[in-house]
CSV table of C-alpha atoms in Angstrom, one decimal:
chain,number,residue,atom,x,y,z
A,1,UNK,CA,131.3,96.7,104.7
A,2,UNK,CA,134.3,95.2,105.6
A,3,UNK,CA,137.5,96.8,104.5
A,4,UNK,CA,139.0,96.5,102.2
A,5,UNK,CA,136.1,96.8,100.2
A,6,UNK,CA,134.6,100.3,99.3
A,7,UNK,CA,131.9,101.7,97.4
A,8,UNK,CA,133.0,103.6,94.2
A,9,UNK,CA,131.3,106.8,92.3
A,10,UNK,CA,130.7,106.2,88.5
A,11,UNK,CA,128.7,106.5,85.7
A,12,UNK,CA,127.8,103.5,84.0
A,13,UNK,CA,126.6,101.5,88.0
A,14,UNK,CA,123.0,100.9,89.2
A,15,UNK,CA,122.3,104.1,91.2
A,16,UNK,CA,126.0,105.6,90.0
A,17,UNK,CA,128.1,103.5,91.9
A,18,UNK,CA,129.9,99.4,92.7
A,19,UNK,CA,131.2,98.0,95.7
A,20,UNK,CA,134.8,96.6,94.5
A,21,UNK,CA,138.1,95.9,95.9
A,22,UNK,CA,140.7,98.5,95.7
A,23,UNK,CA,144.1,98.0,93.4
A,24,UNK,CA,146.6,96.5,95.5
A,25,UNK,CA,144.6,94.5,97.5
A,26,UNK,CA,145.5,91.0,98.3
A,27,UNK,CA,143.4,87.8,96.6
A,28,UNK,CA,141.2,86.6,98.8
A,29,UNK,CA,140.0,82.8,99.6
A,30,UNK,CA,137.1,80.7,100.7
A,31,UNK,CA,138.3,81.1,103.3
A,32,UNK,CA,139.8,84.4,103.8
A,33,UNK,CA,137.6,86.4,101.8
A,34,UNK,CA,139.8,90.0,101.4
A,35,UNK,CA,136.7,91.7,102.7
A,36,UNK,CA,133.5,91.4,103.0
A,37,UNK,CA,129.7,93.1,102.0
A,38,UNK,CA,126.5,92.2,104.2
A,39,UNK,CA,123.2,91.7,103.3
A,40,UNK,CA,119.9,91.4,105.4
A,41,UNK,CA,117.2,90.1,102.4
A,42,UNK,CA,114.1,89.0,104.2
A,43,UNK,CA,112.1,86.1,101.6
A,44,UNK,CA,108.2,86.3,101.4
A,45,UNK,CA,108.0,83.0,101.4
A,46,UNK,CA,109.6,79.4,101.7
A,47,UNK,CA,110.9,78.3,98.8
A,48,UNK,CA,113.8,78.9,96.9
A,49,UNK,CA,115.2,81.3,96.4
A,50,UNK,CA,117.8,82.3,93.3
A,51,UNK,CA,120.6,84.8,93.3
A,52,UNK,CA,121.8,87.0,90.6
A,53,UNK,CA,124.9,89.2,90.9
A,54,UNK,CA,126.0,92.2,88.0
A,55,UNK,CA,129.4,92.1,87.6
A,56,UNK,CA,132.1,93.1,85.9
A,57,UNK,CA,135.3,92.0,85.2
A,58,UNK,CA,138.6,94.4,83.9
A,59,UNK,CA,140.5,91.0,83.3
A,60,UNK,CA,140.4,87.1,83.4
A,61,UNK,CA,142.7,87.2,86.4
A,62,UNK,CA,140.4,90.2,88.1
A,63,UNK,CA,136.4,88.9,88.1
A,64,UNK,CA,134.8,87.0,90.5
A,65,UNK,CA,133.3,87.0,93.9
A,66,UNK,CA,132.5,85.3,96.5
A,67,UNK,CA,128.4,84.5,97.3
A,68,UNK,CA,126.6,82.5,100.8
A,69,UNK,CA,123.5,83.2,102.5
A,70,UNK,CA,123.1,82.7,106.4
A,71,UNK,CA,127.3,81.3,107.0
A,72,UNK,CA,126.6,77.6,104.3
A,73,UNK,CA,130.2,78.4,102.9
A,74,UNK,CA,131.6,81.1,99.9
A,75,UNK,CA,131.2,79.7,96.3
A,76,UNK,CA,133.0,81.7,93.7
A,77,UNK,CA,130.9,83.8,91.4
A,78,UNK,CA,133.2,84.5,87.8
A,79,UNK,CA,132.5,86.6,84.8
A,80,UNK,CA,132.6,84.7,81.5
A,81,UNK,CA,133.5,88.4,79.8
A,82,UNK,CA,136.2,91.0,80.2
A,83,UNK,CA,135.2,94.7,80.2
A,84,UNK,CA,131.6,94.6,80.1
A,85,UNK,CA,128.7,94.5,83.0
A,86,UNK,CA,127.1,90.6,83.0
A,87,UNK,CA,124.4,88.7,85.1
A,88,UNK,CA,126.5,86.3,87.3
A,89,UNK,CA,123.6,83.2,88.3
A,90,UNK,CA,125.0,82.7,92.1
A,91,UNK,CA,123.7,79.8,93.7
A,92,UNK,CA,119.7,78.5,94.5
A,93,UNK,CA,118.7,78.2,98.3
A,94,UNK,CA,115.8,76.6,100.0
A,95,UNK,CA,115.1,79.4,102.8
A,96,UNK,CA,112.3,80.0,105.5
A,97,UNK,CA,110.2,83.0,105.6
A,98,UNK,CA,111.8,85.7,106.9
A,99,UNK,CA,115.5,87.6,107.6
A,100,UNK,CA,118.4,86.2,105.9
A,101,UNK,CA,122.3,87.0,105.6
A,102,UNK,CA,124.0,87.5,102.0
A,103,UNK,CA,127.5,87.6,102.5
A,104,UNK,CA,129.6,88.8,99.4
A,105,UNK,CA,133.6,87.8,99.8
A,106,UNK,CA,136.1,89.8,98.2
A,107,UNK,CA,138.3,87.0,96.0
A,108,UNK,CA,140.2,89.4,93.3
A,109,UNK,CA,141.0,93.7,93.4
A,110,UNK,CA,138.8,95.4,90.9
A,111,UNK,CA,136.0,93.4,90.4
A,112,UNK,CA,132.7,95.5,90.9
A,113,UNK,CA,129.5,94.4,92.1
A,114,UNK,CA,126.2,97.1,91.8
A,115,UNK,CA,123.0,94.9,91.1
A,116,UNK,CA,121.6,91.5,93.2
A,117,UNK,CA,118.4,90.2,92.2
A,118,UNK,CA,116.5,87.8,94.5
A,119,UNK,CA,114.0,85.6,92.8
A,120,UNK,CA,111.7,82.7,93.2
A,121,UNK,CA,111.4,82.2,89.4
A,122,UNK,CA,113.8,79.4,88.9
A,123,UNK,CA,113.4,80.7,84.6
A,124,UNK,CA,114.3,84.0,85.1
A,125,UNK,CA,117.5,85.8,83.6
A,126,UNK,CA,117.8,89.5,84.5
A,127,UNK,CA,119.0,91.7,82.1
A,128,UNK,CA,118.6,95.0,83.3
A,129,UNK,CA,121.4,97.6,82.8
A,130,UNK,CA,121.0,101.2,84.0
A,131,UNK,CA,119.5,103.7,82.1
A,132,UNK,CA,116.5,100.7,81.0
A,133,UNK,CA,112.9,102.2,81.9
A,134,UNK,CA,112.4,101.4,85.1
A,135,UNK,CA,109.2,103.1,86.1
A,136,UNK,CA,106.8,101.0,86.8
A,137,UNK,CA,103.3,100.7,85.0
A,138,UNK,CA,100.4,102.5,86.4
A,139,UNK,CA,98.0,100.5,88.5
A,140,UNK,CA,95.3,98.5,87.4
A,141,UNK,CA,91.8,100.8,87.8
A,142,UNK,CA,88.2,100.0,88.1
A,143,UNK,CA,88.6,96.5,90.2
A,144,UNK,CA,85.7,94.6,91.2
A,145,UNK,CA,85.0,91.4,93.1
A,146,UNK,CA,81.7,90.3,92.8
A,147,UNK,CA,81.7,87.4,95.5
A,148,UNK,CA,79.6,83.5,94.7
A,149,UNK,CA,79.0,80.0,96.3
A,150,UNK,CA,82.9,79.2,97.0
A,151,UNK,CA,84.7,81.5,94.4
A,152,UNK,CA,84.9,85.2,94.0
A,153,UNK,CA,85.0,87.0,90.6
A,154,UNK,CA,87.3,89.8,89.8
A,155,UNK,CA,87.4,92.4,87.0
A,156,UNK,CA,89.5,94.8,86.3
A,157,UNK,CA,91.4,97.2,83.8
A,158,UNK,CA,94.3,97.2,82.4
A,159,UNK,CA,96.6,100.0,82.3
A,160,UNK,CA,98.0,101.6,79.1
A,161,UNK,CA,101.4,100.8,80.3
A,162,UNK,CA,103.3,99.9,76.9
A,163,UNK,CA,105.7,97.7,79.5
A,164,UNK,CA,103.5,96.2,81.1
A,165,UNK,CA,103.9,92.2,81.0
A,166,UNK,CA,100.9,90.3,84.0
A,167,UNK,CA,98.9,91.4,86.0
A,168,UNK,CA,99.5,89.0,89.1
A,169,UNK,CA,96.7,88.1,92.0
A,170,UNK,CA,97.8,87.3,95.4
A,171,UNK,CA,95.5,85.2,97.9
A,172,UNK,CA,95.2,84.9,101.5
A,173,UNK,CA,93.0,82.1,102.8
A,174,UNK,CA,93.8,82.4,106.5
A,175,UNK,CA,91.8,86.0,107.3
A,176,UNK,CA,94.7,88.6,106.6
A,177,UNK,CA,95.5,91.1,103.6
A,178,UNK,CA,97.8,94.0,102.4
A,179,UNK,CA,97.2,96.6,103.5
A,180,UNK,CA,98.3,98.2,100.9
A,181,UNK,CA,99.1,97.2,97.1
């Protein structure tokens, strides 16, 4: 974090904290933001990646941040409602596999940010809020694989978790395989 951006510990945020600029901080602009927060983001595969930010704007004049990836120029993120946490869509970026740098720039004082989500699903819209179920479903059981000519038939039992959405099967054809689930 680069001052004046600070971490504030409080209820109502993910993990009980958010970043913000303190009251009285001068308004930043895209060439000179009011502080920055920088995050390293590892992208597992090349493609288009969509960024989402959970922001709280206490008023219409204190409701925005800036964002950029890999120094591509700051773009404004603005809430549409006052006094509530809101998921705001950032830009989408065509990124290669590997490490990238996400920079959040301060624009207006007292605007809060407590969560960043990155997805390669263009239709995904986050709705998660603190206190929501954050326990993942159990793993599948009785995993079986039977090879045949040019194919592998797979079978498994889904866990009994009521919030199981789907099972995703990932595969590689280069001889490498993951060491853990």
